[in-house]
Short mmCIF file of C-alpha atoms in Angstrom, two decimals:
data_model
loop_
_atom_site.label_atom_id
_atom_site.label_comp_id
_atom_site.label_asym_id
_atom_site.label_seq_id
_atom_site.Cartn_x
_atom_site.Cartn_y
_atom_site.Cartn_z
CA MET A 1 -13.32 -5.19 -26.53
CA SER A 2 -12.31 -5.97 -22.97
CA ASP A 3 -11.89 -9.54 -21.76
CA ALA A 4 -14.86 -9.14 -19.43
CA SER A 5 -17.10 -8.12 -22.32
CA ARG A 6 -16.00 -11.10 -24.42
CA HIS A 7 -16.87 -13.48 -21.62
CA GLY A 8 -20.09 -11.73 -20.66
CA ASN A 9 -18.85 -11.28 -17.13
CA ALA A 10 -18.74 -7.63 -16.11
CA PRO A 11 -18.29 -7.83 -12.31
CA TRP A 12 -19.68 -4.35 -11.63
CA VAL A 13 -22.72 -2.29 -12.38
CA PRO A 14 -22.99 0.93 -14.39
CA VAL A 15 -22.40 3.97 -12.20
CA ASP A 16 -23.91 7.37 -12.87
CA PRO A 17 -21.07 9.90 -12.30
CA ALA A 18 -23.64 12.55 -11.42
CA SER A 19 -25.22 10.48 -8.67
CA PRO A 20 -23.22 8.48 -6.09
CA SER A 21 -24.45 4.92 -6.11
CA GLU A 22 -25.62 2.67 -3.35
CA PRO A 23 -24.42 -0.94 -3.50
CA PRO A 24 -26.18 -3.07 -6.10
CA SER A 25 -29.27 -5.00 -5.12
CA GLU A 26 -27.86 -8.26 -6.53
CA PRO A 27 -24.39 -9.62 -5.74
CA LEU A 28 -21.63 -8.88 -8.25
CA ARG A 29 -19.91 -11.93 -9.70
CA PRO A 30 -16.37 -11.17 -10.89
CA LEU A 31 -14.03 -13.89 -12.05
CA GLN A 32 -10.26 -14.24 -11.94
CA ARG A 33 -8.09 -13.14 -14.88
CA ILE A 34 -5.54 -15.77 -15.90
CA ALA A 35 -3.72 -15.72 -19.25
CA GLY A 36 -6.19 -13.14 -20.53
CA ARG A 37 -9.27 -15.20 -19.73
CA ALA A 38 -11.99 -14.75 -17.13
CA VAL A 39 -12.05 -17.98 -15.14
CA PRO A 40 -13.67 -19.36 -11.97
CA ALA A 41 -11.66 -21.07 -9.27
CA ALA A 42 -10.08 -24.29 -10.51
CA ARG A 43 -11.86 -26.29 -7.79
CA GLY A 44 -15.10 -24.34 -8.03
CA GLY A 45 -14.89 -22.62 -4.64
CA THR A 46 -16.55 -19.27 -3.98
CA ARG A 47 -16.54 -16.65 -1.24
CA GLU A 48 -19.12 -14.06 -0.23
CA ILE A 49 -17.89 -10.48 0.03
CA LEU A 50 -19.87 -8.52 2.62
CA GLU A 51 -20.51 -4.80 2.34
CA PRO A 52 -19.24 -3.41 5.69
CA ALA A 53 -21.88 -0.72 6.27
CA THR A 54 -24.95 -2.94 5.91
CA GLY A 55 -23.64 -6.49 6.18
CA SER A 56 -25.31 -7.42 2.88
CA VAL A 57 -23.69 -9.69 0.29
CA LEU A 58 -21.91 -7.38 -2.14
CA ALA A 59 -20.27 -10.00 -4.34
CA ILE A 60 -19.70 -13.70 -4.81
CA VAL A 61 -16.15 -14.28 -6.01
CA PRO A 62 -13.96 -17.29 -6.81
CA GLU A 63 -12.08 -18.76 -3.88
CA GLY A 64 -8.88 -19.82 -5.54
CA THR A 65 -6.36 -22.39 -4.35
CA ALA A 66 -2.79 -23.33 -5.13
CA ASP A 67 -4.08 -24.68 -8.47
CA ASP A 68 -5.12 -21.19 -9.53
CA ALA A 69 -1.82 -19.74 -8.38
CA GLU A 70 0.00 -22.39 -10.43
CA ALA A 71 -1.96 -21.53 -13.57
CA ALA A 72 -1.39 -17.80 -13.14
CA VAL A 73 2.34 -18.19 -12.53
CA ALA A 74 2.64 -20.45 -15.58
CA ALA A 75 0.96 -17.77 -17.71
CA ALA A 76 3.19 -15.03 -16.34
CA ARG A 77 6.33 -17.15 -16.72
CA ASN A 78 5.56 -17.86 -20.36
CA ALA A 79 4.77 -14.19 -20.97
CA PHE A 80 8.07 -13.09 -19.50
CA ASP A 81 10.24 -15.77 -21.09
CA HIS A 82 8.68 -15.76 -24.56
CA GLY A 83 6.35 -12.78 -24.90
CA PRO A 84 6.98 -9.30 -26.25
CA TRP A 85 6.32 -7.22 -23.11
CA PRO A 86 9.77 -7.39 -21.47
CA ARG A 87 11.42 -6.75 -24.85
CA LEU A 88 9.45 -3.67 -25.84
CA PHE A 89 11.22 -0.35 -25.96
CA ALA A 90 10.65 1.44 -22.69
CA GLN A 91 8.78 4.20 -24.51
CA GLU A 92 6.25 1.67 -25.79
CA ARG A 93 5.54 0.38 -22.30
CA ALA A 94 5.30 3.99 -21.16
CA ARG A 95 2.58 4.71 -23.71
CA VAL A 96 0.57 1.74 -22.42
CA LEU A 97 0.86 2.99 -18.84
CA HIS A 98 -0.29 6.46 -19.87
CA ARG A 99 -3.30 4.92 -21.64
CA ALA A 100 -4.04 2.96 -18.47
CA ALA A 101 -3.96 6.19 -16.44
CA SER A 102 -6.44 7.79 -18.84
CA LEU A 103 -8.78 4.80 -18.57
CA ILE A 104 -8.62 4.91 -14.78
CA GLU A 105 -9.51 8.60 -14.90
CA ALA A 106 -12.40 7.87 -17.26
CA HIS A 107 -13.70 5.16 -14.91
CA ARG A 108 -12.94 7.09 -11.72
CA GLU A 109 -16.50 7.10 -10.38
CA GLU A 110 -17.06 3.43 -11.12
CA LEU A 111 -13.81 2.43 -9.42
CA ALA A 112 -14.49 4.74 -6.47
CA CYS A 113 -17.89 3.17 -5.90
CA LEU A 114 -16.40 -0.32 -6.00
CA GLU A 115 -13.81 0.78 -3.46
CA THR A 116 -16.38 2.35 -1.14
CA TRP A 117 -18.73 -0.63 -1.29
CA ASP A 118 -15.83 -3.01 -0.65
CA THR A 119 -14.01 -1.17 2.16
CA GLY A 120 -16.64 1.05 3.79
CA LYS A 121 -14.67 4.26 3.27
CA THR A 122 -16.42 7.43 2.09
CA LEU A 123 -16.81 8.20 -1.59
CA PRO A 124 -14.74 11.41 -1.37
CA GLU A 125 -11.88 9.33 0.05
CA SER A 126 -12.24 6.75 -2.71
CA ARG A 127 -12.34 9.42 -5.40
CA ASP A 128 -9.11 10.89 -4.05
CA ASP A 129 -7.59 7.41 -4.13
CA MET A 130 -8.44 7.07 -7.83
CA VAL A 131 -6.65 10.32 -8.62
CA GLN A 132 -3.53 8.98 -6.93
CA VAL A 133 -3.87 5.65 -8.72
CA ALA A 134 -3.86 7.38 -12.11
CA GLU A 135 -0.92 9.55 -11.01
CA ALA A 136 1.09 6.44 -10.13
CA PHE A 137 0.65 4.98 -13.63
CA ARG A 138 1.51 8.31 -15.26
CA TYR A 139 4.58 8.78 -13.09
CA PHE A 140 6.06 5.34 -13.71
CA GLY A 141 5.21 5.62 -17.40
CA SER A 142 7.16 8.86 -17.60
CA LEU A 143 9.97 7.52 -15.42
CA ILE A 144 10.65 4.40 -17.50
CA ALA A 145 10.63 6.48 -20.69
CA THR A 146 13.32 8.82 -19.37
CA THR A 147 15.47 6.61 -17.12
CA GLY A 148 18.24 4.52 -18.59
CA GLY A 149 21.42 2.77 -17.54
CA GLU A 150 24.77 4.24 -16.61
CA VAL A 151 28.22 4.38 -18.19
CA ASN A 152 30.80 3.50 -15.55
CA PRO A 153 34.13 5.38 -15.55
CA VAL A 154 36.75 2.72 -16.29
CA GLU A 155 39.97 2.53 -18.34
CA ALA A 156 39.97 4.05 -21.81
CA ASP A 157 40.18 0.74 -23.66
CA ALA A 158 36.93 -0.67 -22.25
CA LEU A 159 33.25 0.21 -22.06
CA SER A 160 31.43 -0.61 -18.80
CA LEU A 161 27.63 -0.26 -18.69
CA THR A 162 25.14 -0.76 -15.88
CA LEU A 163 21.83 -1.95 -17.31
CA HIS A 164 18.49 -2.20 -15.50
CA GLU A 165 16.46 -5.19 -16.66
CA PRO A 166 13.10 -6.56 -15.42
CA VAL A 167 13.40 -8.90 -12.46
CA GLY A 168 11.05 -11.45 -14.05
CA VAL A 169 7.75 -12.75 -12.66
CA ALA A 170 6.48 -10.69 -9.73
CA ALA A 171 3.88 -11.82 -7.20
CA LEU A 172 2.02 -8.82 -5.80
CA ILE A 173 0.04 -9.31 -2.58
CA THR A 174 -2.04 -6.32 -1.53
CA PRO A 175 -4.03 -5.33 1.58
CA TRP A 176 -7.70 -4.58 2.17
CA ASN A 177 -7.51 -1.00 3.44
CA TYR A 178 -6.38 0.71 0.20
CA PRO A 179 -7.00 -2.05 -2.34
CA LEU A 180 -6.40 -0.18 -5.57
CA LEU A 181 -4.00 2.50 -4.36
CA GLN A 182 -1.64 -0.10 -2.89
CA ALA A 183 -2.08 -2.24 -6.00
CA SER A 184 -1.09 0.69 -8.24
CA TRP A 185 2.11 1.22 -6.25
CA LYS A 186 3.08 -2.31 -7.31
CA LEU A 187 1.41 -2.74 -10.69
CA ALA A 188 2.72 0.46 -12.24
CA PRO A 189 6.45 -0.02 -11.52
CA ALA A 190 6.31 -3.75 -12.24
CA LEU A 191 4.77 -3.17 -15.65
CA ALA A 192 7.03 -0.20 -16.36
CA ALA A 193 10.08 -2.33 -15.66
CA GLY A 194 8.84 -5.03 -18.06
CA CYS A 195 7.87 -7.70 -15.54
CA ALA A 196 5.05 -10.18 -15.88
CA LEU A 197 2.93 -10.46 -12.76
CA VAL A 198 0.32 -12.19 -10.68
CA ILE A 199 -1.59 -10.01 -8.25
CA LYS A 200 -3.54 -11.36 -5.30
CA PRO A 201 -5.76 -8.72 -3.71
CA SER A 202 -7.10 -9.18 -0.22
CA GLU A 203 -9.88 -11.76 -0.12
CA LEU A 204 -12.01 -9.08 1.60
CA THR A 205 -11.73 -6.36 -1.05
CA PRO A 206 -10.94 -7.71 -4.53
CA LEU A 207 -13.40 -5.85 -6.77
CA SER A 208 -11.52 -2.72 -7.84
CA THR A 209 -8.38 -4.73 -8.58
CA VAL A 210 -10.19 -7.13 -10.90
CA ARG A 211 -11.76 -4.20 -12.74
CA THR A 212 -8.43 -2.44 -13.09
CA ILE A 213 -6.72 -5.51 -14.53
CA ASP A 214 -9.34 -5.42 -17.28
CA LEU A 215 -8.56 -1.74 -17.87
CA LEU A 216 -4.86 -2.57 -18.11
CA HIS A 217 -5.62 -5.19 -20.74
CA GLU A 218 -7.73 -2.65 -22.59
CA ALA A 219 -4.82 -0.20 -22.46
CA GLY A 220 -2.54 -2.71 -24.17
CA VAL A 221 -0.99 -4.86 -21.45
CA PRO A 222 -1.03 -8.46 -22.78
CA GLY A 223 -3.49 -10.69 -20.95
CA ASP A 224 -0.86 -13.15 -19.77
CA VAL A 225 1.41 -10.38 -18.46
CA ALA A 226 -1.09 -9.15 -15.83
CA ASN A 227 -2.98 -11.92 -14.03
CA VAL A 228 -5.21 -11.70 -10.95
CA VAL A 229 -6.06 -14.63 -8.69
CA LEU A 230 -8.53 -14.48 -5.81
CA GLY A 231 -8.42 -16.30 -2.52
CA ALA A 232 -6.99 -16.36 0.97
CA GLY A 233 -3.36 -15.99 1.94
CA PRO A 234 -2.81 -19.55 3.24
CA GLY A 235 -3.94 -20.96 -0.10
CA VAL A 236 -3.15 -18.64 -2.99
CA GLY A 237 -0.70 -16.30 -1.30
CA ALA A 238 1.46 -19.03 0.17
CA ALA A 239 1.61 -20.85 -3.17
CA LEU A 240 2.79 -17.69 -4.93
CA VAL A 241 5.49 -17.00 -2.35
CA ALA A 242 6.87 -20.54 -2.50
CA HIS A 243 6.72 -20.95 -6.28
CA GLU A 244 10.10 -21.49 -7.95
CA ASP A 245 9.02 -19.58 -11.06
CA VAL A 246 8.26 -16.41 -9.09
CA ASP A 247 11.28 -14.11 -9.05
CA MET A 248 10.09 -11.58 -6.48
CA VAL A 249 7.30 -10.99 -3.98
CA SER A 250 5.97 -7.56 -3.06
CA PHE A 251 3.73 -7.65 -0.01
CA THR A 252 1.89 -4.99 1.96
CA GLY A 253 0.24 -6.11 5.18
CA GLY A 254 0.88 -7.27 8.72
CA ILE A 255 4.23 -7.92 10.36
CA VAL A 256 3.48 -11.55 11.24
CA THR A 257 2.62 -12.42 7.64
CA GLY A 258 5.59 -10.42 6.36
CA ARG A 259 7.99 -12.44 8.50
CA ALA A 260 6.48 -15.69 7.21
CA ILE A 261 6.83 -14.52 3.60
CA ALA A 262 10.49 -13.62 4.13
CA ARG A 263 11.22 -17.07 5.59
CA VAL A 264 9.54 -18.95 2.74
CA ALA A 265 11.00 -16.73 0.03
CA ALA A 266 14.48 -17.42 1.36
CA ASP A 267 14.17 -21.06 0.25
CA THR A 268 14.24 -19.98 -3.39
CA ALA A 269 16.37 -16.84 -2.79
CA LYS A 270 13.74 -14.67 -4.44
CA ARG A 271 13.65 -10.93 -3.95
CA VAL A 272 11.24 -9.64 -1.31
CA ALA A 273 9.77 -6.17 -0.78
CA LEU A 274 7.74 -5.77 2.41
CA GLU A 275 5.67 -2.86 3.74
CA LEU A 276 4.46 -3.96 7.16
CA GLY A 277 2.79 -0.99 8.82
CA GLY A 278 3.79 0.76 12.00
CA LYS A 279 2.93 2.68 15.12
CA ASN A 280 3.27 6.25 13.94
CA PRO A 281 3.91 9.13 16.37
CA ASN A 282 2.41 12.54 15.74
CA ILE A 283 4.47 15.00 17.84
CA VAL A 284 3.02 18.40 18.76
CA PHE A 285 5.30 20.97 20.42
CA GLU A 286 4.08 23.94 22.47
CA ASP A 287 5.08 26.42 19.77
CA ALA A 288 3.04 24.73 17.02
CA ASP A 289 0.08 26.34 15.30
CA ILE A 290 -2.37 24.63 17.64
CA ASP A 291 -5.49 24.94 15.50
CA VAL A 292 -3.80 23.52 12.41
CA ALA A 293 -2.07 20.75 14.37
CA LEU A 294 -5.37 19.82 15.99
CA ASP A 295 -7.13 19.59 12.64
CA HIS A 296 -4.40 17.38 11.21
CA ALA A 297 -4.29 15.21 14.33
CA LEU A 298 -7.94 14.29 13.78
CA ASN A 299 -7.34 13.57 10.10
CA ALA A 300 -4.24 11.56 10.93
CA VAL A 301 -6.13 8.98 12.98
CA PHE A 302 -9.79 9.03 11.92
CA TYR A 303 -9.35 9.14 8.14
CA HIS A 304 -10.70 5.83 6.76
CA ALA A 305 -11.63 4.94 10.35
CA GLY A 306 -7.96 4.67 11.24
CA GLN A 307 -7.40 1.77 8.85
CA VAL A 308 -4.24 3.29 7.42
CA CYS A 309 -0.74 1.85 7.77
CA SER A 310 0.63 5.34 8.46
CA ALA A 311 -2.22 6.50 10.72
CA GLY A 312 -1.14 8.94 13.41
CA SER A 313 -2.73 6.88 16.15
CA ARG A 314 -0.02 7.78 18.68
CA LEU A 315 -0.34 11.46 19.61
CA LEU A 316 2.51 12.97 21.64
CA VAL A 317 1.72 16.41 23.09
CA GLN A 318 4.08 18.68 25.02
CA ALA A 319 3.09 19.22 28.64
CA GLY A 320 2.40 22.96 28.39
CA ILE A 321 -0.45 22.50 25.90
CA TYR A 322 -1.52 18.96 26.78
CA ASP A 323 -4.84 19.70 28.50
CA ARG A 324 -5.89 22.34 25.96
CA PHE A 325 -5.02 20.08 23.04
CA VAL A 326 -6.81 17.05 24.47
CA ASP A 327 -9.94 19.13 25.11
CA GLY A 328 -9.92 20.22 21.47
CA ILE A 329 -9.51 16.64 20.26
CA LEU A 330 -12.40 15.44 22.40
CA GLU A 331 -14.73 18.21 21.26
CA ARG A 332 -14.09 17.68 17.57
CA ALA A 333 -13.91 13.89 17.62
CA ALA A 334 -17.29 13.72 19.37
CA ALA A 335 -18.81 15.54 16.41
CA ILE A 336 -17.57 13.11 13.72
CA ARG A 337 -20.52 11.93 11.62
CA LEU A 338 -20.68 8.16 11.16
CA GLY A 339 -22.58 6.80 8.21
CA PHE A 340 -22.65 4.89 4.96
CA GLY A 341 -19.76 5.77 2.67
CA TRP A 342 -21.93 6.64 -0.32
CA GLU A 343 -24.08 9.12 1.62
CA ASP A 344 -23.36 12.84 1.51
CA GLY A 345 -22.14 14.19 4.83
CA THR A 346 -20.60 10.97 6.08
CA GLU A 347 -17.21 11.67 7.64
CA MET A 348 -16.28 8.17 8.80
CA GLY A 349 -17.53 4.79 7.70
CA PRO A 350 -17.36 1.31 9.27
CA LEU A 351 -14.43 -1.01 9.80
CA VAL A 352 -13.83 -3.54 7.08
CA SER A 353 -15.22 -6.63 8.83
CA GLU A 354 -16.66 -8.00 12.04
CA GLN A 355 -13.45 -9.90 12.71
CA HIS A 356 -11.41 -6.72 12.45
CA ARG A 357 -13.80 -4.73 14.63
CA SER A 358 -13.49 -7.37 17.34
CA LYS A 359 -9.70 -7.12 17.12
CA VAL A 360 -9.80 -3.33 17.57
CA GLU A 361 -12.21 -3.67 20.50
CA GLY A 362 -9.73 -6.07 22.05
CA MET A 363 -6.98 -3.46 21.73
CA ILE A 364 -9.18 -0.91 23.52
CA ALA A 365 -9.82 -3.39 26.32
CA LEU A 366 -6.08 -4.01 26.58
CA ALA A 367 -5.42 -0.28 26.93
CA LEU A 368 -7.93 0.01 29.75
CA ASP A 369 -6.41 -2.99 31.51
CA GLU A 370 -3.02 -1.28 31.28
CA GLY A 371 -4.39 1.80 33.00
CA ALA A 372 -5.33 4.12 30.15
CA SER A 373 -8.37 6.38 30.57
CA LEU A 374 -11.26 6.14 28.11
CA ARG A 375 -12.19 9.74 27.31
CA LEU A 376 -14.38 9.19 24.27
CA GLY A 377 -16.10 6.35 22.40
CA GLY A 378 -14.81 2.85 22.91
CA GLY A 379 -17.97 1.10 21.77
CA ARG A 380 -20.42 0.60 18.96
CA PRO A 381 -22.73 3.45 17.96
CA ASP A 382 -26.39 3.40 18.88
CA GLY A 383 -29.11 3.42 16.27
CA LYS A 384 -30.86 0.88 14.10
CA ARG A 385 -29.02 1.91 10.92
CA PHE A 386 -25.69 0.92 12.46
CA GLN A 387 -26.73 -2.49 13.77
CA ARG A 388 -25.90 -4.58 10.70
CA GLY A 389 -22.65 -2.81 9.84
CA THR A 390 -19.25 -2.98 11.49
CA PHE A 391 -19.13 0.54 12.91
CA LEU A 392 -17.05 1.67 15.86
CA GLN A 393 -17.14 5.02 17.60
CA PRO A 394 -14.19 7.42 17.36
CA THR A 395 -12.19 6.60 20.49
CA VAL A 396 -9.71 8.66 22.52
CA LEU A 397 -7.51 7.22 25.26
CA THR A 398 -5.40 9.38 27.58
CA GLY A 399 -3.06 8.54 30.42
CA VAL A 400 -1.05 6.38 28.03
CA ARG A 401 2.57 5.74 28.98
CA ARG A 402 5.39 4.72 26.67
CA GLU A 403 5.84 1.31 28.33
CA MET A 404 2.26 0.23 27.59
CA ARG A 405 1.63 -2.24 24.78
CA ILE A 406 -1.05 0.09 23.40
CA ALA A 407 1.71 2.68 22.81
CA HIS A 408 3.66 0.28 20.59
CA GLU A 409 1.23 -2.08 18.86
CA GLU A 410 -0.66 -1.09 15.74
CA ILE A 411 -4.40 -0.67 16.38
CA PHE A 412 -5.60 -0.08 12.80
CA GLY A 413 -8.88 1.47 13.86
CA PRO A 414 -10.40 4.81 14.95
CA VAL A 415 -8.51 4.84 18.25
CA LEU A 416 -6.22 7.67 19.34
CA THR A 417 -3.80 7.26 22.24
CA VAL A 418 -2.40 10.44 23.79
CA GLU A 419 0.93 10.71 25.62
CA ARG A 420 2.55 13.67 27.36
CA PHE A 421 6.20 14.69 26.84
CA GLU A 422 8.36 17.35 28.49
CA ASP A 423 10.98 18.50 26.01
CA GLU A 424 12.61 17.78 22.65
CA GLN A 425 14.84 15.02 23.97
CA ASP A 426 11.92 13.32 25.69
CA ALA A 427 9.80 13.54 22.52
CA VAL A 428 12.46 11.90 20.35
CA ALA A 429 13.19 9.14 22.86
CA THR A 430 9.48 8.39 23.33
CA ALA A 431 8.73 8.36 19.60
CA ASN A 432 11.69 6.13 18.74
CA GLU A 433 10.90 3.57 21.43
CA THR A 434 9.08 1.26 19.06
CA ARG A 435 10.09 -1.74 16.98
CA THR A 436 8.53 -0.26 13.86
CA GLY A 437 9.43 2.87 11.92
CA LEU A 438 7.07 3.70 9.07
CA ALA A 439 6.01 7.35 9.46
CA ALA A 440 6.01 10.22 11.95
CA ALA A 441 5.09 13.90 12.07
CA VAL A 442 6.45 16.94 13.90
CA TRP A 443 4.54 20.16 14.58
CA THR A 444 6.47 23.32 15.51
CA ARG A 445 6.98 26.86 14.21
CA ASP A 446 10.73 26.51 14.83
CA VAL A 447 12.17 25.33 11.50
CA ALA A 448 15.52 24.39 13.00
CA LYS A 449 13.78 22.27 15.65
CA ALA A 450 11.57 20.63 13.04
CA VAL A 451 14.57 19.57 10.96
CA ARG A 452 16.58 18.55 14.02
CA VAL A 453 13.81 16.35 15.40
CA GLY A 454 12.93 15.03 11.95
CA ARG A 455 16.49 13.83 11.42
CA ALA A 456 16.60 12.21 14.87
CA LEU A 457 13.44 10.15 14.28
CA ARG A 458 13.95 6.60 13.01
CA PHE A 459 11.09 6.48 10.53
CA GLY A 460 10.99 6.06 6.76
CA THR A 461 8.89 9.18 6.26
CA VAL A 462 8.79 12.20 8.57
CA TRP A 463 6.29 14.96 7.85
CA LEU A 464 7.08 18.42 9.21
CA ASN A 465 3.93 20.48 9.86
CA ASP A 466 1.77 18.10 7.83
CA PHE A 467 0.41 14.56 7.96
CA HIS A 468 -0.41 11.94 5.32
CA PRO A 469 0.82 13.42 1.99
CA TYR A 470 2.20 10.84 -0.45
CA TYR A 471 3.78 11.52 -3.83
CA PRO A 472 4.68 8.99 -6.52
CA GLN A 473 8.00 10.81 -6.94
CA ALA A 474 9.07 10.19 -3.31
CA PRO A 475 10.03 6.81 -1.80
CA TRP A 476 7.67 5.15 0.68
CA GLY A 477 8.65 2.47 3.18
CA GLY A 478 9.76 1.90 6.74
CA MET A 479 12.70 1.25 9.00
CA LYS A 480 13.13 -1.50 11.59
CA GLU A 481 10.21 -3.97 11.54
CA SER A 482 8.14 -1.80 9.22
CA GLY A 483 9.58 -3.56 6.23
CA VAL A 484 12.22 -4.08 3.59
CA GLY A 485 12.61 -2.00 0.44
CA ARG A 486 10.70 1.00 -0.86
CA GLU A 487 7.73 1.74 -3.06
CA LEU A 488 7.31 4.81 -5.29
CA GLY A 489 10.06 7.03 -6.63
CA LEU A 490 13.01 5.77 -8.62
CA THR A 491 13.75 3.31 -5.80
CA GLY A 492 10.28 1.84 -6.27
CA LEU A 493 11.06 1.16 -9.94
CA ARG A 494 14.42 -0.39 -9.09
CA GLU A 495 12.67 -2.93 -6.83
CA TYR A 496 11.38 -4.55 -10.03
CA GLN A 497 14.68 -4.38 -11.91
CA GLU A 498 17.91 -6.36 -11.85
CA GLU A 499 21.21 -4.57 -12.33
CA LYS A 500 23.43 -6.08 -15.00
CA HIS A 501 27.03 -5.15 -15.72
CA LEU A 502 27.78 -5.23 -19.46
CA TYR A 503 31.49 -4.98 -20.30
CA LEU A 504 33.01 -4.46 -23.73
CA ASN A 505 36.76 -4.83 -24.29
CA LEU A 506 37.86 -2.25 -26.83
CA ASP A 507 41.47 -3.51 -27.02
CA VAL A 508 41.24 -7.23 -27.77
CA ARG A 509 44.63 -8.98 -27.39
CA PRO A 510 46.14 -11.97 -25.54
CA VAL A 511 46.75 -11.75 -21.83
CA GLY A 512 49.98 -13.74 -21.99
CA TRP A 513 49.89 -14.88 -18.37
CA PHE A 514 50.05 -18.65 -18.80
CA GLY A 515 52.61 -20.40 -20.98
CA ARG A 516 55.20 -17.65 -20.68
CA SER A 517 58.02 -20.23 -20.45
CA LEU A 518 57.17 -21.64 -23.85
CA ASP A 519 58.42 -20.24 -27.10
CA VAL A 520 55.26 -20.30 -29.13
CA SER A 521 57.31 -19.64 -32.29
CA GLU A 522 58.72 -23.20 -32.02
CA GLY A 523 55.29 -24.57 -32.72
#
């Protein structure tokens, strides 16, 4: 029986897989999970979670404080220092992760609905996310079962081994745009490595993470190994980062917060992994397949209303096709269907909150002040059904120049800026002129040019004739101010492991360095 069932506190409603569900009529009431128990906030605080499309109260959740962080870290510390999880054979942990993947697949529709209600994204998007979540657990389960240490080539009379051991207690801080997908990129490798953990989801979108922690417990992860605390960054998040018993922090979110985390973590010399977003150029050359590039350009920026860390919100188009390409973008973007995420036919939902919508609107105003031309959207949609939600029209800005702030600062909304470039050298220089370097894309039929430009771009991921694919087998992360470290792939597992050198002397005898002037035979 799951922890939630024992405590009579299922923070979700039954979902009919055959019929996409609207949000529940009564607020959901999930609790935190600390040491295997469902608990309210230590000081009794609560927070209302608003459903972005309608503005209604979706859930009432605990608003934790440093006290809750302290309790969760204590549970995780005890689990790591004295519990069985870090000491299990890797194959045993792998079996638990595979069971977790199966449970996520079995609860795919339920989790997808929670994600859609929480974030505003469409159900098809959320369903795709759940597939990738399950794949992450399966991949890291398989990886830990088949990845060992190394034998180092040293002299014949010694054995030198490199071992990979769990880093300890990991604090995982996740964002609101892809709550469960981003959580899985941290949870799966941390658990595979043998860590104990405390996860703090965004205070805006905690529901799917709480539910998944219960599924992990059901799969066999001990309750004190995987803890979830709810609350805002300045309270819970800051306490986790500063805690002396936390061995590493993995954070996905904004650059300003990432810098603050790095500074605080330095006081205790804990490991830090940061994924901090970026301003991602999508480069279209004259010789590209224009129809395909156009289709992907729309998907790159308007998927999940542009609330994607790797969104292709900066479109660079070669001069010879600029006008034709922009006309195509405008025609297709104007036809995007806004609506509620659970409704069939909706192509783009709302932004996550009123505060975030206001921020994006401020970025649009900044672009216009800098001299950009508003070619489409820029405001809130008309119609009574949109009045209570946090919707924003698909927006296209042209006349953008590389020196403008709008060309360098992350918008994180359904706003596309379009710049013109002349040749390959100009495209590379324009794309690289940014302080971040998360992802980029190149569109051309010339394979040699694609590889040449791809290698010249200073970004952690460069897609050639595609945009947005992620694979658990491939590393994900950025250069420059886009972060430190990598998620996914073998590198993503190593983030949660310490390397240990184990040396065995096979020819045990005295060194004879000191005391050479003495005749030991004289006693």
